[in-house]
PDB file of C-alpha atoms in Angstrom:
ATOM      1  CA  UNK A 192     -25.116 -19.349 -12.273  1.00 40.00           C
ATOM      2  CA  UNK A 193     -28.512 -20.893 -13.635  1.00 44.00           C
ATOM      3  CA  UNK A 194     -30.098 -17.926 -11.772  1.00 46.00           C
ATOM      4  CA  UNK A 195     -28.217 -15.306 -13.237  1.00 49.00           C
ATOM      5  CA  UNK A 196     -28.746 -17.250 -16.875  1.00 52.00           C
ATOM      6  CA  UNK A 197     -32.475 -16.907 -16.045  1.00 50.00           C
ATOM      7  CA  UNK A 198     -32.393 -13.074 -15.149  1.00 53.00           C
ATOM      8  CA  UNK A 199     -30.968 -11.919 -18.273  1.00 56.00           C
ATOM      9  CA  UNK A 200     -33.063 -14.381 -20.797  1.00 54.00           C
ATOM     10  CA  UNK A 201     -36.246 -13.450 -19.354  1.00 60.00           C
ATOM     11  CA  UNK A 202     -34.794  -9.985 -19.171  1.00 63.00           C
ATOM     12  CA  UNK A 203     -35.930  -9.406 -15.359  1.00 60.00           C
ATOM     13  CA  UNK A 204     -34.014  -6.549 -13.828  1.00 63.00           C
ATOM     14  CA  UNK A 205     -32.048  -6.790 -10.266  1.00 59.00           C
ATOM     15  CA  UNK A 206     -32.368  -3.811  -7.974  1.00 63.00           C
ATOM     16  CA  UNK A 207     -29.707  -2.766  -5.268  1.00 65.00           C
ATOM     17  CA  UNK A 208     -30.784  -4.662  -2.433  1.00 65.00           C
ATOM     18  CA  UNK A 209     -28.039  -2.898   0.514  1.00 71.00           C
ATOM     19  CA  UNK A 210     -27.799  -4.594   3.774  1.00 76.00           C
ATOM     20  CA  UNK A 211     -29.409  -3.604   6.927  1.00 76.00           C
ATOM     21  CA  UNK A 212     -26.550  -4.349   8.946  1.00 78.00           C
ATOM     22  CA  UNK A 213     -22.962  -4.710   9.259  1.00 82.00           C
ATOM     23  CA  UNK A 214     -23.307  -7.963  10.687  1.00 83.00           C
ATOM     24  CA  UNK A 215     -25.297  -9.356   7.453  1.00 82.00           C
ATOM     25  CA  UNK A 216     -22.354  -8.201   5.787  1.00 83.00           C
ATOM     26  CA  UNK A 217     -20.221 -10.119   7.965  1.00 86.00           C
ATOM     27  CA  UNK A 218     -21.981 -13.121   7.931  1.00 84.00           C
ATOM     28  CA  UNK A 219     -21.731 -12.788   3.731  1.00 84.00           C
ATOM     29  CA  UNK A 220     -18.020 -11.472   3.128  1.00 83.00           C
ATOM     30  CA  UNK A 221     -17.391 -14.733   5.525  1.00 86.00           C
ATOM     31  CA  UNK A 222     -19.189 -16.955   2.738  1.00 86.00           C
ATOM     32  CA  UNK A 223     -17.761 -15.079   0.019  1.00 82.00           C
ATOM     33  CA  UNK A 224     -14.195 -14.273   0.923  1.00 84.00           C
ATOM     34  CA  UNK A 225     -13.533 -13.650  -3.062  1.00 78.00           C
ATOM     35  CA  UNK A 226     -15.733 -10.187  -2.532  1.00 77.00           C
ATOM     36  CA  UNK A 227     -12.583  -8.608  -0.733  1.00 76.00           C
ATOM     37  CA  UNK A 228     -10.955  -8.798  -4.196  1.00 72.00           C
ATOM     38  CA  UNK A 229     -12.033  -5.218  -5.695  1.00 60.00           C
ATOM     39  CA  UNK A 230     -13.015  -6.143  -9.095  1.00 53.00           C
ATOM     40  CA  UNK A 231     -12.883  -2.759 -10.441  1.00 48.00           C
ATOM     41  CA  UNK A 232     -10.924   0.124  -8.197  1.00 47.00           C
ATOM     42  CA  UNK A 233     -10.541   3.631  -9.098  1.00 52.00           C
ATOM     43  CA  UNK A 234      -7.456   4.132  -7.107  1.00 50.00           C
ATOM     44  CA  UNK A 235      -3.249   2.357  -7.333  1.00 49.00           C
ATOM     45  CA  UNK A 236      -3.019  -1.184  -7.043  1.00 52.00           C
ATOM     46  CA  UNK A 237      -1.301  -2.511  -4.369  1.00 54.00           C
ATOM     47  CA  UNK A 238      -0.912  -6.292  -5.848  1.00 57.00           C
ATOM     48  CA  UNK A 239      -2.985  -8.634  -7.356  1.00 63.00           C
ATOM     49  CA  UNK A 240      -4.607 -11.453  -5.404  1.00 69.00           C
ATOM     50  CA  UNK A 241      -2.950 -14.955  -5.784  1.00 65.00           C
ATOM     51  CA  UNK A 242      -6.083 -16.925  -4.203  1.00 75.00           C
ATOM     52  CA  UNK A 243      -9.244 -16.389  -2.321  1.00 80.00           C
ATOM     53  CA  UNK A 244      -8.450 -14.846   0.909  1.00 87.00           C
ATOM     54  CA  UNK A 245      -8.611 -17.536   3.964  1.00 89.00           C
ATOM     55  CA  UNK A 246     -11.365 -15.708   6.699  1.00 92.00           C
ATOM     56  CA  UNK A 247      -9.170 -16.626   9.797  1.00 92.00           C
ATOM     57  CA  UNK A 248     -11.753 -14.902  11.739  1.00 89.00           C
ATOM     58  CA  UNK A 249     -14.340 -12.049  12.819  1.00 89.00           C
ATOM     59  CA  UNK A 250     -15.600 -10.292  15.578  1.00 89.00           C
ATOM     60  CA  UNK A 251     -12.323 -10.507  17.602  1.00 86.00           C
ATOM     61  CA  UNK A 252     -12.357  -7.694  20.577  1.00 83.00           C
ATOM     62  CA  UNK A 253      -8.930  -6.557  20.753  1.00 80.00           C
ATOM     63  CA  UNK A 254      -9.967  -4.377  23.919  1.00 77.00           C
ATOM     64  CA  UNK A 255     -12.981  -2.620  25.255  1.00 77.00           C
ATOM     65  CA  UNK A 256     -15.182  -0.880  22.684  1.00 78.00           C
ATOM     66  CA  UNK A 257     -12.435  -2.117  19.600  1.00 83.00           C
ATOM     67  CA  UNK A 258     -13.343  -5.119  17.353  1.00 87.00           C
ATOM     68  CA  UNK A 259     -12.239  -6.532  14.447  1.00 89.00           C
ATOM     69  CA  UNK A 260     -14.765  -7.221  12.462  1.00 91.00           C
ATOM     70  CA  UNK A 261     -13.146  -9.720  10.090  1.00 92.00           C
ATOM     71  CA  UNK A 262      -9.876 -11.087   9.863  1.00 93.00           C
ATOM     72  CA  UNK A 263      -8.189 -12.764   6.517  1.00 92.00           C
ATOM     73  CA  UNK A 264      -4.748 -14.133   5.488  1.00 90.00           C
ATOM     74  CA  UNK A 265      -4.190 -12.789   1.858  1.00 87.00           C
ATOM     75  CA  UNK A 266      -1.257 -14.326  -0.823  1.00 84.00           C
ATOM     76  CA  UNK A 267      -0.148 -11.633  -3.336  1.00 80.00           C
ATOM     77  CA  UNK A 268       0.216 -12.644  -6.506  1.00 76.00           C
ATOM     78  CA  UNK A 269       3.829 -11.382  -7.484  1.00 76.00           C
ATOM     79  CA  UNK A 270       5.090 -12.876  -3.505  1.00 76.00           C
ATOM     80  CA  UNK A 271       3.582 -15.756  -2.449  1.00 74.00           C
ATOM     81  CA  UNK A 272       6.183 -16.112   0.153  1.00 79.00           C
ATOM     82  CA  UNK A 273       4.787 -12.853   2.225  1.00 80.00           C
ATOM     83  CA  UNK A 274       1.356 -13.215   3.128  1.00 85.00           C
ATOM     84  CA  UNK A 275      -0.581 -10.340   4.463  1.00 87.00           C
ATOM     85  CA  UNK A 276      -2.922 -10.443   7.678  1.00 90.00           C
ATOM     86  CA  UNK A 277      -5.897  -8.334   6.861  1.00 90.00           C
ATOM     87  CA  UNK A 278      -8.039  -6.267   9.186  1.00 92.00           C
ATOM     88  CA  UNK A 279     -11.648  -5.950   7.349  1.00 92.00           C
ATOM     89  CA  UNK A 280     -13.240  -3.146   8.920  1.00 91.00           C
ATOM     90  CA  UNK A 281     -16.833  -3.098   7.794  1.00 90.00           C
ATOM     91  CA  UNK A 282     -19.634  -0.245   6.868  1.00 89.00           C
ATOM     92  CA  UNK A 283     -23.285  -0.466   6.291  1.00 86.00           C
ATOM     93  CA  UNK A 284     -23.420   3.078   4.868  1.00 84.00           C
ATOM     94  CA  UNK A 285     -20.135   5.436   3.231  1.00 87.00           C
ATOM     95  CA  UNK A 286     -16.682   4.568   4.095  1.00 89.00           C
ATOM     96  CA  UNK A 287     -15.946   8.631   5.755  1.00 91.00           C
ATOM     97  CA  UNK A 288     -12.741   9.433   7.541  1.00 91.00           C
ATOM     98  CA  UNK A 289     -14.190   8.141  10.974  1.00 92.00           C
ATOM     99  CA  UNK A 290     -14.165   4.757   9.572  1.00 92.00           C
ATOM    100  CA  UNK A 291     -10.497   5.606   8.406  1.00 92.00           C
ATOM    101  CA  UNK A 292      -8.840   6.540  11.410  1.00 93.00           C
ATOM    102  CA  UNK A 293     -10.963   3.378  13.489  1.00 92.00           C
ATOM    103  CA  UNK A 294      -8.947   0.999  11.154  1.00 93.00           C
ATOM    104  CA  UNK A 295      -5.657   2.770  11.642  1.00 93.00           C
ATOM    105  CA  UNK A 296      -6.373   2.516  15.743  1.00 91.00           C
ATOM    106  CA  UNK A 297      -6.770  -1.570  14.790  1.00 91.00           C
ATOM    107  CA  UNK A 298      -3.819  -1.568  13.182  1.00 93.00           C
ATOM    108  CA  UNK A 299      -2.138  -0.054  15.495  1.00 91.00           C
ATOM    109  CA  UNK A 300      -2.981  -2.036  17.854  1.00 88.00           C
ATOM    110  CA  UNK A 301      -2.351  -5.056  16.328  1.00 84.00           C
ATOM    111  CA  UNK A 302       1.113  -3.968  15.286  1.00 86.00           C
ATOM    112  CA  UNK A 303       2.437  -3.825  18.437  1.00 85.00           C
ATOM    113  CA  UNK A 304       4.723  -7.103  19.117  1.00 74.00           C
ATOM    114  CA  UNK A 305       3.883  -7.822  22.248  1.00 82.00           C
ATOM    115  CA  UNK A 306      -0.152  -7.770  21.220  1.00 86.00           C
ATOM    116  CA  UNK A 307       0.047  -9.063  17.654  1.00 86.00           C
ATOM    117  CA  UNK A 308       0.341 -13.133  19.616  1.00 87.00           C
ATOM    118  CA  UNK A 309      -2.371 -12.043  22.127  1.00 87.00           C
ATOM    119  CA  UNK A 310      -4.916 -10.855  19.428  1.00 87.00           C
ATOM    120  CA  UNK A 311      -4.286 -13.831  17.417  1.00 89.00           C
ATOM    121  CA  UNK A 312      -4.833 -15.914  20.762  1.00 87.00           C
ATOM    122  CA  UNK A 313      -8.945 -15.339  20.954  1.00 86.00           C
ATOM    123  CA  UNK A 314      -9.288 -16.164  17.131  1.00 88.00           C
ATOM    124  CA  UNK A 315     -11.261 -20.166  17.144  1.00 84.00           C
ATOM    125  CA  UNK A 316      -9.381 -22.799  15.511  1.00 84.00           C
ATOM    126  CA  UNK A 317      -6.057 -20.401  14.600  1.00 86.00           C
ATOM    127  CA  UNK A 318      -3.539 -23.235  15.890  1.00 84.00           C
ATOM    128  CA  UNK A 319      -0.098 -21.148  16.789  1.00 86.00           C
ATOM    129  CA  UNK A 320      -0.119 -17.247  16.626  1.00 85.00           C
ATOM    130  CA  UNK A 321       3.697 -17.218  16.000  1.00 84.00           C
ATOM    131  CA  UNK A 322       3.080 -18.888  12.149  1.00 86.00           C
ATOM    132  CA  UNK A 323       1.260 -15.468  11.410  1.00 86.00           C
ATOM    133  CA  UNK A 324       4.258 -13.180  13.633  1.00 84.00           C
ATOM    134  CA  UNK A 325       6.318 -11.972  10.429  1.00 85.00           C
ATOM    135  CA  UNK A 326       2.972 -11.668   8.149  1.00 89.00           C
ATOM    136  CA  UNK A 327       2.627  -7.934   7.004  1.00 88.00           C
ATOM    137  CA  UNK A 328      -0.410  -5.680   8.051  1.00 89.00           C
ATOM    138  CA  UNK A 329      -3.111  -4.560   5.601  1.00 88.00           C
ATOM    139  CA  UNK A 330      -6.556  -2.661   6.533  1.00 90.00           C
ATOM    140  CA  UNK A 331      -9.010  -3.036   3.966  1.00 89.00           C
ATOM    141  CA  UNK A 332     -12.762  -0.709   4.281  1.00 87.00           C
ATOM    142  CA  UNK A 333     -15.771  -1.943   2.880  1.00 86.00           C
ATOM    143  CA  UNK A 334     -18.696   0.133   2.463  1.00 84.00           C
ATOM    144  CA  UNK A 335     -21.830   0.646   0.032  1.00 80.00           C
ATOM    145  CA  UNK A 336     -19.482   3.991  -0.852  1.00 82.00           C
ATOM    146  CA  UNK A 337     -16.616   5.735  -0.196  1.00 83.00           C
ATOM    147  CA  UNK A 338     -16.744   9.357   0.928  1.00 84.00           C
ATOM    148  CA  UNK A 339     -15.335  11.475  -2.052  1.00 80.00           C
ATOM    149  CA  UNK A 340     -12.353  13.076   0.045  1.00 77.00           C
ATOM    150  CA  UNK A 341     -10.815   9.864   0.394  1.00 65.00           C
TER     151      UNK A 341
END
């Protein structure tokens, strides 16, 4: 905060500073869960956010050549009762329809009941996959852009 104070008294302007990798933005969304919660979205609402989203995990390989790279247990606002798992899939560059259809092959794959337990097996520190068995699927894309088609 003191930072920021100091940037706009001595008026010193920020520049866009993207990251080099997708693992730097790993390593940061994992510090700062709160930047999954779009402050300003063009596009419908699904819900509103009741908390920070809990990082559960990242870089779980659900098979060969398919990761997740992070992992989050999200509380709607407006149903507290029915959390959401999250699959994070994460861009360096624009969110294109590539990037699209590799989330909807994670969620796929992690919707399927018999995998769902497994996947949630290699995640550090989880305790029992069945708690998170009835929690609903989301896929959320993060990218410096999105490609205008989408």
């Amino acid at each position: 905060m003191a930072l920021f104070r100091q940037t706009a008294h001595r008026q010193i302007h920020l520049h866009e500073y993207p990251f080099s990798s997708e693992l730097g933005m790993e390593a940061y969304i994992v510090d700062n869960p709160t930047m999954l919660i779009a402050d300003s979205f063009d596009g419908p609402t699904v819900f509103e956010i009741r908390e920070a989203p809990k990082i559960l995990g990242w870089e779980i390989s659900l098979c060969e050549g398919m990761r997740i790279d992070i992992l989050a247990e999200i509380t709607p606002m407006d149903d507290p009762e029915h959390r959401y798992l999250a699959v994070v899939e994460l861009k360096k560059g624009v969110v294109d329809d590539d990037a699209q259809k590799q989330l909807h092959g994670y969620l796929n794959e992690f919707n399927k009941p018999d995998r769902r337990k497994e996947i949630l097996s290699k995640v550090k520190d989880l305790g029992d996959p069945d708690r998170y068995k009835d929690h609903r699927l989301l896929g959320i894309l993060v990218g410096r852009e999105v490609e205008e088609k989408l």
